[in-house]
Amino acid sequence: MPRPLIAGNWKMNGVSSSVSEIDSLIKGLKSDQTDAEILICPPATLLDRISNLCRETPVKTGAQDCHFNASGAHTGDISADMVADLGGSYVIVGHSERRADHGETNEIVRDKAKAVSDAGLTPIICIGETQAEREAGQTLDVLDTQLTNSLPDDLSGERFVVAYEPVWAIGTGLVPEITDIAEAHKFMRDKLKGLGVENADDVRLLYGGSVKPGNAKDILAVENVDGALVGGASLKAEDFLGIIFPS
Ligand code: PGA
């Protein structure tokens, strides 16, 4: 079983003063032990500062998106190399908010994941069905299509992460039944094997969508769930620590 990853996605939240949450997180991790790898993806504006704070601590940092090109005339974008330059080691790609707000297709997501990998970083590739797709019984078909088309070729299992995030569960407090999470994650593992991914058992499959201290233990215990991608509950160190050390 791969080493679990508990990743926080701050989205478009956080200003200079939010950095104090990182101090609290680091303190909380010092006073307790976890086998999991811990990651914070702040807004790009805070990445430099937070990466510096996290140096020589167990907390890794990453970005929430990047361009698929390494450099060039792309106003407002950042590249994977820039993330690496600021000490980041992961980049989230294909989050449903980017797919919806910025029209990102599976093919764009694949190109971004490749750019991240080419920069020596680890892409966290997000997939997941909408409410309408779930109601139409299309969940596994959607995951099938997204996995088939969003993964770069030739990435072996330890080089990338997949996050299953049902769109309807993000920021809503709604969470799928445990059996549904188990089914989706088993499906993804089998699909990765079917796609011929080398070391498919080493791909970390995260669940994301309304993960909280109160439900983390049950979700993280599901077979083929190798961690969590956490939005709202990663903003406060106390909540995030409650997910890292669920009771
Ligand atoms: P949430 O967001 O934990 O606030 O539901 C999860 C995500 O979008 O990664």
PDB file of C-alpha atoms and ligand atoms in Angstrom:
ATOM      1  CA  MET A   1       0.000   0.000   0.000  1.00  0.00           C
ATOM      2  CA  PRO A   2       1.420   3.432  -0.908  1.00  0.00           C
ATOM      3  CA  ARG A   3       2.219   5.986   1.760  1.00  0.00           C
ATOM      4  CA  PRO A   4      -0.960   8.014   2.391  1.00  0.00           C
ATOM      5  CA  LEU A   5      -1.121  11.651   1.312  1.00  0.00           C
ATOM      6  CA  ILE A   6      -3.256  14.216   3.106  1.00  0.00           C
ATOM      7  CA  ALA A   7      -3.383  17.290   0.891  1.00  0.00           C
ATOM      8  CA  GLY A   8      -4.910  20.677   1.649  1.00  0.00           C
ATOM      9  CA  ASN A   9      -6.190  22.859  -1.170  1.00  0.00           C
ATOM     10  CA  TRP A  10      -6.664  26.404   0.078  1.00  0.00           C
ATOM     11  CA  LYS A  11      -8.276  27.490  -3.220  1.00  0.00           C
ATOM     12  CA  MET A  12      -8.586  31.308  -3.484  1.00  0.00           C
ATOM     13  CA  ASN A  13      -8.324  31.777   0.266  1.00  0.00           C
ATOM     14  CA  GLY A  14      -5.482  33.114   2.328  1.00  0.00           C
ATOM     15  CA  VAL A  15      -3.560  36.324   2.824  1.00  0.00           C
ATOM     16  CA  SER A  16      -0.338  37.042   4.690  1.00  0.00           C
ATOM     17  CA  SER A  17      -1.915  36.531   8.104  1.00  0.00           C
ATOM     18  CA  SER A  18      -3.123  33.029   7.144  1.00  0.00           C
ATOM     19  CA  VAL A  19       0.466  31.880   7.306  1.00  0.00           C
ATOM     20  CA  SER A  20       0.063  31.563  11.093  1.00  0.00           C
ATOM     21  CA  GLU A  21      -2.040  28.446  10.394  1.00  0.00           C
ATOM     22  CA  ILE A  22       1.085  26.839   8.947  1.00  0.00           C
ATOM     23  CA  ASP A  23       2.964  27.463  12.188  1.00  0.00           C
ATOM     24  CA  SER A  24       0.137  25.771  14.093  1.00  0.00           C
ATOM     25  CA  LEU A  25       0.106  22.870  11.641  1.00  0.00           C
ATOM     26  CA  ILE A  26       3.845  22.316  11.991  1.00  0.00           C
ATOM     27  CA  LYS A  27       3.548  22.461  15.804  1.00  0.00           C
ATOM     28  CA  GLY A  28       0.698  19.941  15.738  1.00  0.00           C
ATOM     29  CA  LEU A  29       2.712  17.573  13.565  1.00  0.00           C
ATOM     30  CA  LYS A  30       5.693  17.824  15.898  1.00  0.00           C
ATOM     31  CA  SER A  31       3.663  16.819  18.910  1.00  0.00           C
ATOM     32  CA  ASP A  32       2.155  13.754  17.228  1.00  0.00           C
ATOM     33  CA  GLN A  33       3.301  11.206  14.652  1.00  0.00           C
ATOM     34  CA  THR A  34       1.732  10.308  11.343  1.00  0.00           C
ATOM     35  CA  ASP A  35       2.761   7.957   8.558  1.00  0.00           C
ATOM     36  CA  ALA A  36       1.050  10.202   6.044  1.00  0.00           C
ATOM     37  CA  GLU A  37       2.723  12.711   3.794  1.00  0.00           C
ATOM     38  CA  ILE A  38       1.265  16.173   4.428  1.00  0.00           C
ATOM     39  CA  LEU A  39       0.823  18.727   1.663  1.00  0.00           C
ATOM     40  CA  ILE A  40      -0.486  22.282   1.537  1.00  0.00           C
ATOM     41  CA  CYS A  41      -1.397  23.927  -1.778  1.00  0.00           C
ATOM     42  CA  PRO A  42      -1.889  27.597  -0.949  1.00  0.00           C
ATOM     43  CA  PRO A  43      -2.713  30.269  -3.521  1.00  0.00           C
ATOM     44  CA  ALA A  44       0.339  30.974  -5.693  1.00  0.00           C
ATOM     45  CA  THR A  45       0.791  34.326  -3.943  1.00  0.00           C
ATOM     46  CA  LEU A  46       1.685  32.540  -0.671  1.00  0.00           C
ATOM     47  CA  LEU A  47       3.648  29.616  -2.071  1.00  0.00           C
ATOM     48  CA  ASP A  48       7.087  31.175  -1.621  1.00  0.00           C
ATOM     49  CA  ARG A  49       6.418  32.186   1.952  1.00  0.00           C
ATOM     50  CA  ILE A  50       4.802  28.942   2.998  1.00  0.00           C
ATOM     51  CA  SER A  51       7.457  26.819   1.267  1.00  0.00           C
ATOM     52  CA  ASN A  52      10.117  28.668   3.233  1.00  0.00           C
ATOM     53  CA  LEU A  53       8.262  28.076   6.496  1.00  0.00           C
ATOM     54  CA  CYS A  54       7.876  24.376   5.685  1.00  0.00           C
ATOM     55  CA  ARG A  55      11.510  23.792   4.779  1.00  0.00           C
ATOM     56  CA  GLU A  56      12.917  21.040   7.011  1.00  0.00           C
ATOM     57  CA  THR A  57       9.466  20.175   8.321  1.00  0.00           C
ATOM     58  CA  PRO A  58       7.288  17.216   7.290  1.00  0.00           C
ATOM     59  CA  VAL A  59       4.962  19.562   5.345  1.00  0.00           C
ATOM     60  CA  LYS A  60       5.320  19.665   1.574  1.00  0.00           C
ATOM     61  CA  THR A  61       3.920  22.439  -0.579  1.00  0.00           C
ATOM     62  CA  GLY A  62       2.414  22.651  -4.019  1.00  0.00           C
ATOM     63  CA  ALA A  63       0.321  24.714  -6.401  1.00  0.00           C
ATOM     64  CA  GLN A  64      -3.341  24.495  -7.367  1.00  0.00           C
ATOM     65  CA  ASP A  65      -2.750  24.741 -11.115  1.00  0.00           C
ATOM     66  CA  CYS A  66      -0.120  25.557 -13.712  1.00  0.00           C
ATOM     67  CA  HIS A  67       0.145  26.137 -17.457  1.00  0.00           C
ATOM     68  CA  PHE A  68       1.001  23.252 -19.766  1.00  0.00           C
ATOM     69  CA  ASN A  69       3.859  25.239 -21.307  1.00  0.00           C
ATOM     70  CA  ALA A  70       7.132  25.725 -19.496  1.00  0.00           C
ATOM     71  CA  SER A  71       7.312  29.475 -20.248  1.00  0.00           C
ATOM     72  CA  GLY A  72       6.096  32.066 -22.728  1.00  0.00           C
ATOM     73  CA  ALA A  73       3.393  34.601 -23.492  1.00  0.00           C
ATOM     74  CA  HIS A  74       0.650  33.415 -21.123  1.00  0.00           C
ATOM     75  CA  THR A  75      -0.392  36.422 -19.103  1.00  0.00           C
ATOM     76  CA  GLY A  76      -1.411  35.602 -15.572  1.00  0.00           C
ATOM     77  CA  ASP A  77      -0.321  31.963 -15.680  1.00  0.00           C
ATOM     78  CA  ILE A  78       2.447  30.195 -13.805  1.00  0.00           C
ATOM     79  CA  SER A  79       4.482  27.216 -14.973  1.00  0.00           C
ATOM     80  CA  ALA A  80       5.436  24.021 -13.202  1.00  0.00           C
ATOM     81  CA  ASP A  81       9.068  25.136 -13.261  1.00  0.00           C
ATOM     82  CA  MET A  82       8.068  28.274 -11.361  1.00  0.00           C
ATOM     83  CA  VAL A  83       6.321  26.136  -8.756  1.00  0.00           C
ATOM     84  CA  ALA A  84       9.475  24.036  -8.424  1.00  0.00           C
ATOM     85  CA  ASP A  85      11.551  27.205  -8.115  1.00  0.00           C
ATOM     86  CA  LEU A  86       9.457  28.229  -5.091  1.00  0.00           C
ATOM     87  CA  GLY A  87       9.958  24.899  -3.376  1.00  0.00           C
ATOM     88  CA  GLY A  88       6.710  23.230  -4.426  1.00  0.00           C
ATOM     89  CA  SER A  89       6.710  19.520  -5.108  1.00  0.00           C
ATOM     90  CA  TYR A  90       3.114  18.897  -6.258  1.00  0.00           C
ATOM     91  CA  VAL A  91       0.625  20.592  -8.575  1.00  0.00           C
ATOM     92  CA  ILE A  92      -3.119  19.926  -8.555  1.00  0.00           C
ATOM     93  CA  VAL A  93      -4.408  19.711 -12.140  1.00  0.00           C
ATOM     94  CA  GLY A  94      -7.928  19.360 -13.483  1.00  0.00           C
ATOM     95  CA  HIS A  95      -9.752  20.368 -10.330  1.00  0.00           C
ATOM     96  CA  SER A  96     -13.454  20.504 -11.173  1.00  0.00           C
ATOM     97  CA  GLU A  97     -13.495  24.230 -10.387  1.00  0.00           C
ATOM     98  CA  ARG A  98     -10.868  24.771 -13.079  1.00  0.00           C
ATOM     99  CA  ARG A  99     -12.667  22.459 -15.478  1.00  0.00           C
ATOM    100  CA  ALA A 100     -15.889  24.441 -14.897  1.00  0.00           C
ATOM    101  CA  ASP A 101     -14.536  28.001 -14.520  1.00  0.00           C
ATOM    102  CA  HIS A 102     -11.833  27.812 -17.182  1.00  0.00           C
ATOM    103  CA  GLY A 103     -13.181  25.233 -19.601  1.00  0.00           C
ATOM    104  CA  GLU A 104     -10.338  22.811 -19.001  1.00  0.00           C
ATOM    105  CA  THR A 105     -10.795  19.628 -20.995  1.00  0.00           C
ATOM    106  CA  ASN A 106      -9.326  16.221 -20.231  1.00  0.00           C
ATOM    107  CA  GLU A 107      -6.728  16.873 -22.919  1.00  0.00           C
ATOM    108  CA  ILE A 108      -5.643  20.160 -21.317  1.00  0.00           C
ATOM    109  CA  VAL A 109      -5.483  18.409 -17.962  1.00  0.00           C
ATOM    110  CA  ARG A 110      -3.310  15.683 -19.472  1.00  0.00           C
ATOM    111  CA  ASP A 111      -0.921  18.261 -20.950  1.00  0.00           C
ATOM    112  CA  LYS A 112      -0.715  20.040 -17.611  1.00  0.00           C
ATOM    113  CA  ALA A 113      -0.013  16.763 -15.792  1.00  0.00           C
ATOM    114  CA  LYS A 114       2.766  16.049 -18.280  1.00  0.00           C
ATOM    115  CA  ALA A 115       4.253  19.526 -17.765  1.00  0.00           C
ATOM    116  CA  VAL A 116       4.217  18.978 -14.006  1.00  0.00           C
ATOM    117  CA  SER A 117       5.928  15.639 -14.349  1.00  0.00           C
ATOM    118  CA  ASP A 118       8.477  17.018 -16.827  1.00  0.00           C
ATOM    119  CA  ALA A 119       9.370  19.664 -14.234  1.00  0.00           C
ATOM    120  CA  GLY A 120      10.149  16.865 -11.772  1.00  0.00           C
ATOM    121  CA  LEU A 121       7.029  17.464  -9.678  1.00  0.00           C
ATOM    122  CA  THR A 122       4.067  15.213  -8.943  1.00  0.00           C
ATOM    123  CA  PRO A 123       0.697  15.982 -10.544  1.00  0.00           C
ATOM    124  CA  ILE A 124      -2.494  15.390  -8.559  1.00  0.00           C
ATOM    125  CA  ILE A 125      -5.004  14.722 -11.320  1.00  0.00           C
ATOM    126  CA  CYS A 126      -8.606  15.399 -10.273  1.00  0.00           C
ATOM    127  CA  ILE A 127     -11.621  13.593 -11.675  1.00  0.00           C
ATOM    128  CA  GLY A 128     -15.224  13.184 -10.577  1.00  0.00           C
ATOM    129  CA  GLU A 129     -18.822  13.179 -11.686  1.00  0.00           C
ATOM    130  CA  THR A 130     -21.416  15.934 -11.407  1.00  0.00           C
ATOM    131  CA  GLN A 131     -24.691  15.521  -9.584  1.00  0.00           C
ATOM    132  CA  ALA A 132     -26.565  15.069 -12.882  1.00  0.00           C
ATOM    133  CA  GLU A 133     -24.115  12.402 -14.033  1.00  0.00           C
ATOM    134  CA  ARG A 134     -24.472  10.553 -10.746  1.00  0.00           C
ATOM    135  CA  GLU A 135     -28.266  10.688 -10.932  1.00  0.00           C
ATOM    136  CA  ALA A 136     -28.088   9.341 -14.475  1.00  0.00           C
ATOM    137  CA  GLY A 137     -26.028   6.375 -13.222  1.00  0.00           C
ATOM    138  CA  GLN A 138     -22.982   7.514 -15.212  1.00  0.00           C
ATOM    139  CA  THR A 139     -20.431   7.830 -12.401  1.00  0.00           C
ATOM    140  CA  LEU A 140     -18.128   5.006 -13.462  1.00  0.00           C
ATOM    141  CA  ASP A 141     -18.422   5.947 -17.156  1.00  0.00           C
ATOM    142  CA  VAL A 142     -17.334   9.486 -16.321  1.00  0.00           C
ATOM    143  CA  LEU A 143     -14.375   8.225 -14.295  1.00  0.00           C
ATOM    144  CA  ASP A 144     -13.489   5.879 -17.137  1.00  0.00           C
ATOM    145  CA  THR A 145     -13.432   8.684 -19.716  1.00  0.00           C
ATOM    146  CA  GLN A 146     -11.627  11.136 -17.478  1.00  0.00           C
ATOM    147  CA  LEU A 147      -8.944   8.631 -16.511  1.00  0.00           C
ATOM    148  CA  THR A 148      -8.466   7.473 -20.088  1.00  0.00           C
ATOM    149  CA  ASN A 149      -8.032  11.020 -21.396  1.00  0.00           C
ATOM    150  CA  SER A 150      -6.458  12.981 -18.519  1.00  0.00           C
ATOM    151  CA  LEU A 151      -3.443  10.767 -17.853  1.00  0.00           C
ATOM    152  CA  PRO A 152      -0.182  11.362 -19.680  1.00  0.00           C
ATOM    153  CA  ASP A 153       1.403   8.294 -21.280  1.00  0.00           C
ATOM    154  CA  ASP A 154       4.256   6.514 -19.594  1.00  0.00           C
ATOM    155  CA  LEU A 155       3.810   7.806 -16.063  1.00  0.00           C
ATOM    156  CA  SER A 156       4.538   5.073 -13.581  1.00  0.00           C
ATOM    157  CA  GLY A 157       2.506   4.747 -10.424  1.00  0.00           C
ATOM    158  CA  GLU A 158       4.690   6.565  -7.945  1.00  0.00           C
ATOM    159  CA  ARG A 159       4.967   9.608 -10.255  1.00  0.00           C
ATOM    160  CA  PHE A 160       1.366  10.790 -10.054  1.00  0.00           C
ATOM    161  CA  VAL A 161      -1.687  10.954  -7.799  1.00  0.00           C
ATOM    162  CA  VAL A 162      -5.371  10.728  -8.748  1.00  0.00           C
ATOM    163  CA  ALA A 163      -8.021  12.487  -6.675  1.00  0.00           C
ATOM    164  CA  TYR A 164     -11.609  11.306  -6.941  1.00  0.00           C
ATOM    165  CA  GLU A 165     -13.749  14.323  -6.155  1.00  0.00           C
ATOM    166  CA  PRO A 166     -17.466  14.033  -6.855  1.00  0.00           C
ATOM    167  CA  VAL A 167     -18.349  17.565  -7.941  1.00  0.00           C
ATOM    168  CA  TRP A 168     -21.559  17.527  -5.891  1.00  0.00           C
ATOM    169  CA  ALA A 169     -19.614  16.689  -2.713  1.00  0.00           C
ATOM    170  CA  ILE A 170     -17.194  19.617  -2.971  1.00  0.00           C
ATOM    171  CA  GLY A 171     -17.911  22.315  -0.419  1.00  0.00           C
ATOM    172  CA  THR A 172     -21.450  21.052   0.175  1.00  0.00           C
ATOM    173  CA  GLY A 173     -21.104  18.884   3.275  1.00  0.00           C
ATOM    174  CA  LEU A 174     -22.457  15.982   1.212  1.00  0.00           C
ATOM    175  CA  VAL A 175     -20.347  12.833   1.022  1.00  0.00           C
ATOM    176  CA  PRO A 176     -20.998   9.635  -0.960  1.00  0.00           C
ATOM    177  CA  GLU A 177     -21.816   6.449   0.907  1.00  0.00           C
ATOM    178  CA  ILE A 178     -18.689   4.609   1.993  1.00  0.00           C
ATOM    179  CA  THR A 179     -19.641   1.775  -0.343  1.00  0.00           C
ATOM    180  CA  ASP A 180     -19.809   4.230  -3.266  1.00  0.00           C
ATOM    181  CA  ILE A 181     -16.351   5.580  -2.448  1.00  0.00           C
ATOM    182  CA  ALA A 182     -15.050   2.010  -2.247  1.00  0.00           C
ATOM    183  CA  GLU A 183     -16.618   1.156  -5.613  1.00  0.00           C
ATOM    184  CA  ALA A 184     -15.187   4.251  -7.330  1.00  0.00           C
ATOM    185  CA  HIS A 185     -11.709   3.687  -5.931  1.00  0.00           C
ATOM    186  CA  LYS A 186     -11.667  -0.001  -6.847  1.00  0.00           C
ATOM    187  CA  PHE A 187     -12.826   0.962 -10.318  1.00  0.00           C
ATOM    188  CA  MET A 188     -10.016   3.527 -10.644  1.00  0.00           C
ATOM    189  CA  ARG A 189      -7.357   1.060  -9.470  1.00  0.00           C
ATOM    190  CA  ASP A 190      -8.548  -1.551 -11.963  1.00  0.00           C
ATOM    191  CA  LYS A 191      -8.778   1.037 -14.724  1.00  0.00           C
ATOM    192  CA  LEU A 192      -5.183   2.174 -14.131  1.00  0.00           C
ATOM    193  CA  LYS A 193      -4.107  -1.449 -14.444  1.00  0.00           C
ATOM    194  CA  GLY A 194      -6.216  -1.791 -17.591  1.00  0.00           C
ATOM    195  CA  LEU A 195      -4.500   1.268 -19.043  1.00  0.00           C
ATOM    196  CA  GLY A 196      -1.170  -0.451 -18.511  1.00  0.00           C
ATOM    197  CA  VAL A 197       0.113   2.013 -15.910  1.00  0.00           C
ATOM    198  CA  GLU A 198       3.360   0.664 -14.532  1.00  0.00           C
ATOM    199  CA  ASN A 199       3.161   0.089 -10.751  1.00  0.00           C
ATOM    200  CA  ALA A 200      -0.554   0.912 -10.711  1.00  0.00           C
ATOM    201  CA  ASP A 201      -0.761  -0.269  -7.107  1.00  0.00           C
ATOM    202  CA  ASP A 202       1.587   2.584  -6.151  1.00  0.00           C
ATOM    203  CA  VAL A 203      -0.675   5.336  -7.524  1.00  0.00           C
ATOM    204  CA  ARG A 204      -2.136   7.179  -4.576  1.00  0.00           C
ATOM    205  CA  LEU A 205      -5.881   7.492  -4.989  1.00  0.00           C
ATOM    206  CA  LEU A 206      -7.221  10.343  -2.874  1.00  0.00           C
ATOM    207  CA  TYR A 207     -10.835  10.989  -2.002  1.00  0.00           C
ATOM    208  CA  GLY A 208     -11.931  14.642  -1.939  1.00  0.00           C
ATOM    209  CA  GLY A 209     -15.229  16.365  -1.209  1.00  0.00           C
ATOM    210  CA  SER A 210     -16.357  17.568   2.233  1.00  0.00           C
ATOM    211  CA  VAL A 211     -13.718  15.616   4.146  1.00  0.00           C
ATOM    212  CA  LYS A 212     -13.893  16.765   7.782  1.00  0.00           C
ATOM    213  CA  PRO A 213     -12.425  15.609  11.104  1.00  0.00           C
ATOM    214  CA  GLY A 214     -15.699  13.795  11.794  1.00  0.00           C
ATOM    215  CA  ASN A 215     -15.743  11.634   8.652  1.00  0.00           C
ATOM    216  CA  ALA A 216     -12.023  11.296   7.872  1.00  0.00           C
ATOM    217  CA  LYS A 217     -11.460   8.090   9.814  1.00  0.00           C
ATOM    218  CA  ASP A 218     -14.164   6.154   7.964  1.00  0.00           C
ATOM    219  CA  ILE A 219     -13.174   7.508   4.552  1.00  0.00           C
ATOM    220  CA  LEU A 220      -9.444   6.905   5.023  1.00  0.00           C
ATOM    221  CA  ALA A 221     -10.136   3.316   6.112  1.00  0.00           C
ATOM    222  CA  VAL A 222     -11.711   2.437   2.745  1.00  0.00           C
ATOM    223  CA  GLU A 223      -9.702   0.041   0.604  1.00  0.00           C
ATOM    224  CA  ASN A 224      -7.865   1.845  -2.228  1.00  0.00           C
ATOM    225  CA  VAL A 225      -8.287   5.222  -0.521  1.00  0.00           C
ATOM    226  CA  ASP A 226      -4.697   6.371  -0.041  1.00  0.00           C
ATOM    227  CA  GLY A 227      -5.409   9.795   1.390  1.00  0.00           C
ATOM    228  CA  ALA A 228      -7.582  12.843   1.034  1.00  0.00           C
ATOM    229  CA  LEU A 229      -7.738  16.124  -0.848  1.00  0.00           C
ATOM    230  CA  VAL A 230      -9.216  18.617   1.568  1.00  0.00           C
ATOM    231  CA  GLY A 231     -10.598  22.053   0.732  1.00  0.00           C
ATOM    232  CA  GLY A 232     -12.461  24.005   3.418  1.00  0.00           C
ATOM    233  CA  ALA A 233     -11.207  21.947   6.354  1.00  0.00           C
ATOM    234  CA  SER A 234      -7.566  22.568   5.394  1.00  0.00           C
ATOM    235  CA  LEU A 235      -7.806  26.310   6.035  1.00  0.00           C
ATOM    236  CA  LYS A 236      -7.650  25.979   9.817  1.00  0.00           C
ATOM    237  CA  ALA A 237      -4.758  23.991  11.277  1.00  0.00           C
ATOM    238  CA  GLU A 238      -7.009  22.568  13.987  1.00  0.00           C
ATOM    239  CA  ASP A 239      -9.431  21.062  11.448  1.00  0.00           C
ATOM    240  CA  PHE A 240      -6.677  19.823   9.178  1.00  0.00           C
ATOM    241  CA  LEU A 241      -4.897  18.187  12.123  1.00  0.00           C
ATOM    242  CA  GLY A 242      -8.216  16.563  13.011  1.00  0.00           C
ATOM    243  CA  ILE A 243      -8.175  14.912   9.582  1.00  0.00           C
ATOM    244  CA  ILE A 244      -4.487  13.937   9.781  1.00  0.00           C
ATOM    245  CA  PHE A 245      -5.120  12.396  13.227  1.00  0.00           C
ATOM    246  CA  PRO A 246      -8.762  11.331  12.964  1.00  0.00           C
ATOM    247  CA  SER A 247     -10.415  10.001  16.098  1.00  0.00           C
TER     248      SER A 247
HETATM  249  P1  PGA B   1     -14.000  20.624   0.195  1.00  0.00           P
HETATM  250  O1  PGA B   1     -13.174  20.772  -1.174  1.00  0.00           O
HETATM  251  O2  PGA B   1     -13.160  19.804   1.131  1.00  0.00           O
HETATM  252  O3  PGA B   1     -14.175  22.042   0.666  1.00  0.00           O
HETATM  253  O4  PGA B   1     -15.276  19.952  -0.143  1.00  0.00           O
HETATM  254  C1  PGA B   1     -12.446  19.690  -1.679  1.00  0.00           C
HETATM  255  C2  PGA B   1     -11.735  20.078  -2.940  1.00  0.00           C
HETATM  256  O5  PGA B   1     -12.302  20.806  -3.773  1.00  0.00           O
HETATM  257  O6  PGA B   1     -10.571  19.678  -3.148  1.00  0.00           O
END
